[in-house]
Structure formats: structure tokens, C-alpha cells
Amino acid sequence: METKKLEQSLDNVLSDYSERIRSIFPEGSSDPVNSSDLCEIGRQTFYALDSFKKEIIDFLKDA
């Protein structure tokens, strides 16, 4: 895998994460955040980091 492809893959992960978070927590909302919301942010962050890990490991395996 080329460095450029890794960068694109990681950009895609970030874009997906951003879209999910913005769909759950719209910008400008005045709704208070509760513990369920924090758990959801944690889950989405874990998924994004796991995807980062997989992309980086695949990149290193191909190097």
C-alpha cells in the first residue's frame, strides 16, 4: 500500500467519524449531553481508532 493510499484511507475514516458524530450531535444544538451521549461518543471514537489501527497495520504489512 502506498503512503498516499494510507492517507486516503485514514481520511475516509475521519470523514465517516465526523459524519456520524454530526448526525448524532448537530452543531449549534442547545440540548444537554447525557451519559448515553457520552457512551455513544466513546463507541464511535473506538470504532474510528480501530479502523485507523487496521489501516496502519495493513500498510506496514505491505511495506
mmCIF file of N, CA, C and O in Angstrom:
data_model
loop_
_atom_site.group_PDB
_atom_site.id
_atom_site.type_symbol
_atom_site.label_atom_id
_atom_site.label_comp_id
_atom_site.label_asym_id
_atom_site.label_seq_id
_atom_site.Cartn_x
_atom_site.Cartn_y
_atom_site.Cartn_z
ATOM 1 N N MET A 1 0.859 -1.177 0.000
ATOM 2 C CA MET A 1 0.000 0.000 0.000
ATOM 3 C C MET A 1 0.901 1.236 0.000
ATOM 4 O O MET A 1 1.838 1.330 0.773
ATOM 5 N N GLU A 2 0.595 2.144 -0.848
ATOM 6 C CA GLU A 2 1.357 3.392 -0.912
ATOM 7 C C GLU A 2 0.949 4.320 0.231
ATOM 8 O O GLU A 2 -0.156 4.235 0.748
ATOM 9 N N THR A 3 1.857 5.217 0.572
ATOM 10 C CA THR A 3 1.583 6.198 1.620
ATOM 11 C C THR A 3 0.354 7.028 1.265
ATOM 12 O O THR A 3 -0.483 7.325 2.132
ATOM 13 N N LYS A 4 0.228 7.374 0.003
ATOM 14 C CA LYS A 4 -0.928 8.182 -0.443
ATOM 15 C C LYS A 4 -2.238 7.422 -0.207
ATOM 16 O O LYS A 4 -3.238 8.018 0.216
ATOM 17 N N LYS A 5 -2.225 6.114 -0.470
ATOM 18 C CA LYS A 5 -3.438 5.315 -0.263
ATOM 19 C C LYS A 5 -3.763 5.221 1.226
ATOM 20 O O LYS A 5 -4.932 5.277 1.609
ATOM 21 N N LEU A 6 -2.727 5.071 2.061
ATOM 22 C CA LEU A 6 -2.948 5.049 3.508
ATOM 23 C C LEU A 6 -3.572 6.366 3.955
ATOM 24 O O LEU A 6 -4.534 6.374 4.725
ATOM 25 N N GLU A 7 -3.015 7.463 3.466
ATOM 26 C CA GLU A 7 -3.551 8.777 3.826
ATOM 27 C C GLU A 7 -5.022 8.891 3.426
ATOM 28 O O GLU A 7 -5.853 9.375 4.206
ATOM 29 N N GLN A 8 -5.362 8.422 2.244
ATOM 30 C CA GLN A 8 -6.753 8.477 1.782
ATOM 31 C C GLN A 8 -7.651 7.600 2.658
ATOM 32 O O GLN A 8 -8.763 8.002 3.016
ATOM 33 N N SER A 9 -7.165 6.423 3.006
ATOM 34 C CA SER A 9 -7.946 5.525 3.864
ATOM 35 C C SER A 9 -8.203 6.163 5.227
ATOM 36 O O SER A 9 -9.319 6.093 5.753
ATOM 37 N N LEU A 10 -7.181 6.786 5.792
ATOM 38 C CA LEU A 10 -7.344 7.433 7.091
ATOM 39 C C LEU A 10 -8.259 8.650 6.989
ATOM 40 O O LEU A 10 -9.066 8.902 7.896
ATOM 41 N N ASP A 11 -8.164 9.379 5.889
ATOM 42 C CA ASP A 11 -9.083 10.499 5.657
ATOM 43 C C ASP A 11 -10.529 10.012 5.593
ATOM 44 O O ASP A 11 -11.439 10.667 6.114
ATOM 45 N N ASN A 12 -10.741 8.860 4.963
ATOM 46 C CA ASN A 12 -12.092 8.293 4.875
ATOM 47 C C ASN A 12 -12.625 7.927 6.256
ATOM 48 O O ASN A 12 -13.801 8.157 6.556
ATOM 49 N N VAL A 13 -11.755 7.346 7.093
ATOM 50 C CA VAL A 13 -12.161 7.009 8.458
ATOM 51 C C VAL A 13 -12.564 8.276 9.203
ATOM 52 O O VAL A 13 -13.597 8.314 9.882
ATOM 53 N N LEU A 14 -11.751 9.330 9.087
ATOM 54 C CA LEU A 14 -12.064 10.588 9.763
ATOM 55 C C LEU A 14 -13.370 11.199 9.259
ATOM 56 O O LEU A 14 -14.173 11.716 10.042
ATOM 57 N N SER A 15 -13.579 11.118 7.972
ATOM 58 C CA SER A 15 -14.801 11.657 7.386
ATOM 59 C C SER A 15 -16.027 10.903 7.901
ATOM 60 O O SER A 15 -17.039 11.516 8.270
ATOM 61 N N ASP A 16 -15.937 9.573 7.931
ATOM 62 C CA ASP A 16 -17.040 8.760 8.459
ATOM 63 C C ASP A 16 -17.327 9.104 9.918
ATOM 64 O O ASP A 16 -18.484 9.247 10.320
ATOM 65 N N TYR A 17 -16.265 9.229 10.707
ATOM 66 C CA TYR A 17 -16.416 9.579 12.118
ATOM 67 C C TYR A 17 -17.111 10.934 12.262
ATOM 68 O O TYR A 17 -18.065 11.079 13.031
ATOM 69 N N SER A 18 -16.654 11.903 11.498
ATOM 70 C CA SER A 18 -17.228 13.239 11.558
ATOM 71 C C SER A 18 -18.713 13.220 11.195
ATOM 72 O O SER A 18 -19.540 13.848 11.875
ATOM 73 N N GLU A 19 -19.059 12.503 10.145
ATOM 74 C CA GLU A 19 -20.462 12.427 9.728
ATOM 75 C C GLU A 19 -21.335 11.776 10.794
ATOM 76 O O GLU A 19 -22.445 12.247 11.067
ATOM 77 N N ARG A 20 -20.835 10.697 11.398
ATOM 78 C CA ARG A 20 -21.617 10.018 12.439
ATOM 79 C C ARG A 20 -21.832 10.919 13.645
ATOM 80 O O ARG A 20 -22.953 11.012 14.168
ATOM 81 N N ILE A 21 -20.769 11.570 14.085
ATOM 82 C CA ILE A 21 -20.880 12.430 15.263
ATOM 83 C C ILE A 21 -21.804 13.613 14.980
ATOM 84 O O ILE A 21 -22.656 13.966 15.806
ATOM 85 N N ARG A 22 -21.667 14.217 13.791
ATOM 86 C CA ARG A 22 -22.542 15.356 13.459
ATOM 87 C C ARG A 22 -23.995 14.941 13.313
ATOM 88 O O ARG A 22 -24.898 15.734 13.592
ATOM 89 N N SER A 23 -24.251 13.702 12.890
ATOM 90 C CA SER A 23 -25.643 13.258 12.775
ATOM 91 C C SER A 23 -26.264 13.016 14.153
ATOM 92 O O SER A 23 -27.463 13.201 14.343
ATOM 93 N N ILE A 24 -25.429 12.623 15.105
ATOM 94 C CA ILE A 24 -25.921 12.382 16.461
ATOM 95 C C ILE A 24 -26.024 13.688 17.240
ATOM 96 O O ILE A 24 -26.976 13.906 17.992
ATOM 97 N N PHE A 25 -25.022 14.562 17.059
ATOM 98 C CA PHE A 25 -24.946 15.820 17.800
ATOM 99 C C PHE A 25 -24.823 16.981 16.822
ATOM 100 O O PHE A 25 -23.724 17.426 16.506
ATOM 101 N N PRO A 26 -25.950 17.471 16.328
ATOM 102 C CA PRO A 26 -25.910 18.567 15.358
ATOM 103 C C PRO A 26 -25.246 19.817 15.939
ATOM 104 O O PRO A 26 -25.417 20.135 17.112
ATOM 105 N N GLU A 27 -24.493 20.493 15.089
ATOM 106 C CA GLU A 27 -23.836 21.734 15.514
ATOM 107 C C GLU A 27 -24.883 22.765 15.902
ATOM 108 O O GLU A 27 -25.932 22.869 15.280
ATOM 109 N N GLY A 28 -24.588 23.501 16.943
ATOM 110 C CA GLY A 28 -25.480 24.559 17.377
ATOM 111 C C GLY A 28 -26.615 24.084 18.265
ATOM 112 O O GLY A 28 -27.421 24.897 18.716
ATOM 113 N N SER A 29 -26.697 22.798 18.528
ATOM 114 C CA SER A 29 -27.761 22.282 19.380
ATOM 115 C C SER A 29 -27.544 22.737 20.820
ATOM 116 O O SER A 29 -26.426 22.768 21.320
ATOM 117 N N SER A 30 -28.619 23.089 21.477
ATOM 118 C CA SER A 30 -28.515 23.509 22.875
ATOM 119 C C SER A 30 -28.966 22.393 23.823
ATOM 120 O O SER A 30 -29.084 22.613 25.027
ATOM 121 N N ASP A 31 -29.215 21.202 23.264
ATOM 122 C CA ASP A 31 -29.612 20.068 24.098
ATOM 123 C C ASP A 31 -28.439 19.649 24.983
ATOM 124 O O ASP A 31 -27.308 19.521 24.504
ATOM 125 N N PRO A 32 -28.691 19.414 26.269
ATOM 126 C CA PRO A 32 -27.606 18.971 27.136
ATOM 127 C C PRO A 32 -27.169 17.548 26.781
ATOM 128 O O PRO A 32 -27.952 16.746 26.280
ATOM 129 N N VAL A 33 -25.908 17.264 27.027
ATOM 130 C CA VAL A 33 -25.357 15.938 26.765
ATOM 131 C C VAL A 33 -25.574 15.085 28.005
ATOM 132 O O VAL A 33 -25.379 15.537 29.126
ATOM 133 N N ASN A 34 -26.011 13.833 27.804
ATOM 134 C CA ASN A 34 -26.209 12.937 28.935
ATOM 135 C C ASN A 34 -25.237 11.753 28.864
ATOM 136 O O ASN A 34 -24.423 11.667 27.949
ATOM 137 N N SER A 35 -25.331 10.856 29.809
ATOM 138 C CA SER A 35 -24.373 9.743 29.863
ATOM 139 C C SER A 35 -24.486 8.830 28.641
ATOM 140 O O SER A 35 -23.474 8.295 28.173
ATOM 141 N N SER A 36 -25.674 8.665 28.098
ATOM 142 C CA SER A 36 -25.828 7.856 26.872
ATOM 143 C C SER A 36 -25.090 8.499 25.708
ATOM 144 O O SER A 36 -24.468 7.809 24.900
ATOM 145 N N ASP A 37 -25.166 9.815 25.633
ATOM 146 C CA ASP A 37 -24.459 10.541 24.576
ATOM 147 C C ASP A 37 -22.952 10.338 24.703
ATOM 148 O O ASP A 37 -22.263 10.119 23.710
ATOM 149 N N LEU A 38 -22.441 10.431 25.927
ATOM 150 C CA LEU A 38 -21.012 10.234 26.146
ATOM 151 C C LEU A 38 -20.592 8.814 25.778
ATOM 152 O O LEU A 38 -19.521 8.601 25.197
ATOM 153 N N CYS A 39 -21.426 7.836 26.092
ATOM 154 C CA CYS A 39 -21.135 6.450 25.717
ATOM 155 C C CYS A 39 -21.102 6.307 24.201
ATOM 156 O O CYS A 39 -20.235 5.607 23.658
ATOM 157 N N GLU A 40 -22.004 6.965 23.515
ATOM 158 C CA GLU A 40 -22.040 6.893 22.048
ATOM 159 C C GLU A 40 -20.794 7.546 21.444
ATOM 160 O O GLU A 40 -20.214 7.029 20.490
ATOM 161 N N ILE A 41 -20.373 8.668 21.988
ATOM 162 C CA ILE A 41 -19.138 9.306 21.517
ATOM 163 C C ILE A 41 -17.962 8.357 21.729
ATOM 164 O O ILE A 41 -17.110 8.196 20.847
ATOM 165 N N GLY A 42 -17.929 7.718 22.888
ATOM 166 C CA GLY A 42 -16.867 6.752 23.172
ATOM 167 C C GLY A 42 -16.868 5.599 22.187
ATOM 168 O O GLY A 42 -15.809 5.185 21.688
ATOM 169 N N ARG A 43 -18.040 5.065 21.881
ATOM 170 C CA ARG A 43 -18.163 3.959 20.916
ATOM 171 C C ARG A 43 -17.677 4.376 19.538
ATOM 172 O O ARG A 43 -16.900 3.667 18.894
ATOM 173 N N GLN A 44 -18.142 5.519 19.088
ATOM 174 C CA GLN A 44 -17.755 5.993 17.759
ATOM 175 C C GLN A 44 -16.257 6.276 17.684
ATOM 176 O O GLN A 44 -15.616 6.019 16.665
ATOM 177 N N THR A 45 -15.693 6.793 18.772
ATOM 178 C CA THR A 45 -14.253 7.047 18.819
ATOM 179 C C THR A 45 -13.485 5.733 18.777
ATOM 180 O O THR A 45 -12.487 5.605 18.057
ATOM 181 N N PHE A 46 -13.953 4.731 19.517
ATOM 182 C CA PHE A 46 -13.316 3.417 19.492
ATOM 183 C C PHE A 46 -13.340 2.836 18.077
ATOM 184 O O PHE A 46 -12.327 2.321 17.593
ATOM 185 N N TYR A 47 -14.486 2.909 17.411
ATOM 186 C CA TYR A 47 -14.587 2.370 16.049
ATOM 187 C C TYR A 47 -13.607 3.068 15.105
ATOM 188 O O TYR A 47 -12.965 2.422 14.272
ATOM 189 N N ALA A 48 -13.500 4.384 15.236
ATOM 190 C CA ALA A 48 -12.585 5.134 14.370
ATOM 191 C C ALA A 48 -11.135 4.746 14.651
ATOM 192 O O ALA A 48 -10.347 4.526 13.719
ATOM 193 N N LEU A 49 -10.767 4.647 15.921
ATOM 194 C CA LEU A 49 -9.398 4.267 16.260
ATOM 195 C C LEU A 49 -9.087 2.843 15.814
ATOM 196 O O LEU A 49 -7.980 2.557 15.347
ATOM 197 N N ASP A 50 -10.056 1.956 15.932
ATOM 198 C CA ASP A 50 -9.864 0.574 15.476
ATOM 199 C C ASP A 50 -9.651 0.539 13.962
ATOM 200 O O ASP A 50 -8.785 -0.193 13.470
ATOM 201 N N SER A 51 -10.399 1.347 13.236
ATOM 202 C CA SER A 51 -10.218 1.417 11.783
ATOM 203 C C SER A 51 -8.842 1.985 11.438
ATOM 204 O O SER A 51 -8.183 1.504 10.512
ATOM 205 N N PHE A 52 -8.399 2.996 12.187
ATOM 206 C CA PHE A 52 -7.057 3.548 11.989
ATOM 207 C C PHE A 52 -6.017 2.444 12.179
ATOM 208 O O PHE A 52 -5.098 2.284 11.373
ATOM 209 N N LYS A 53 -6.162 1.690 13.270
ATOM 210 C CA LYS A 53 -5.212 0.621 13.574
ATOM 211 C C LYS A 53 -5.141 -0.385 12.437
ATOM 212 O O LYS A 53 -4.051 -0.746 11.980
ATOM 213 N N LYS A 54 -6.290 -0.800 11.945
ATOM 214 C CA LYS A 54 -6.325 -1.788 10.852
ATOM 215 C C LYS A 54 -5.651 -1.252 9.597
ATOM 216 O O LYS A 54 -4.889 -1.973 8.937
ATOM 217 N N GLU A 55 -5.930 -0.008 9.257
ATOM 218 C CA GLU A 55 -5.327 0.586 8.054
ATOM 219 C C GLU A 55 -3.806 0.685 8.195
ATOM 220 O O GLU A 55 -3.064 0.393 7.247
ATOM 221 N N ILE A 56 -3.341 1.082 9.363
ATOM 222 C CA ILE A 56 -1.901 1.221 9.580
ATOM 223 C C ILE A 56 -1.220 -0.143 9.571
ATOM 224 O O ILE A 56 -0.151 -0.305 8.974
ATOM 225 N N ILE A 57 -1.831 -1.142 10.196
ATOM 226 C CA ILE A 57 -1.247 -2.491 10.198
ATOM 227 C C ILE A 57 -1.183 -3.034 8.776
ATOM 228 O O ILE A 57 -0.164 -3.611 8.372
ATOM 229 N N ASP A 58 -2.245 -2.841 7.990
ATOM 230 C CA ASP A 58 -2.224 -3.287 6.589
ATOM 231 C C ASP A 58 -1.109 -2.597 5.821
ATOM 232 O O ASP A 58 -0.421 -3.217 5.019
ATOM 233 N N PHE A 59 -0.930 -1.304 6.066
ATOM 234 C CA PHE A 59 0.132 -0.549 5.409
ATOM 235 C C PHE A 59 1.501 -1.124 5.763
ATOM 236 O O PHE A 59 2.355 -1.328 4.896
ATOM 237 N N LEU A 60 1.714 -1.399 7.050
ATOM 238 C CA LEU A 60 3.005 -1.926 7.484
ATOM 239 C C LEU A 60 3.267 -3.336 6.962
ATOM 240 O O LEU A 60 4.407 -3.693 6.662
ATOM 241 N N LYS A 61 2.224 -4.143 6.839
ATOM 242 C CA LYS A 61 2.380 -5.496 6.296
ATOM 243 C C LYS A 61 2.825 -5.452 4.839
ATOM 244 O O LYS A 61 3.573 -6.320 4.397
ATOM 245 N N ASP A 62 2.336 -4.459 4.111
ATOM 246 C CA ASP A 62 2.678 -4.337 2.687
ATOM 247 C C ASP A 62 4.035 -3.679 2.458
ATOM 248 O O ASP A 62 4.557 -3.708 1.348
ATOM 249 N N ALA A 63 4.592 -3.054 3.516
ATOM 250 C CA ALA A 63 5.857 -2.313 3.359
ATOM 251 C C ALA A 63 7.048 -3.246 3.204
ATOM 252 O O ALA A 63 7.093 -4.335 3.583
#
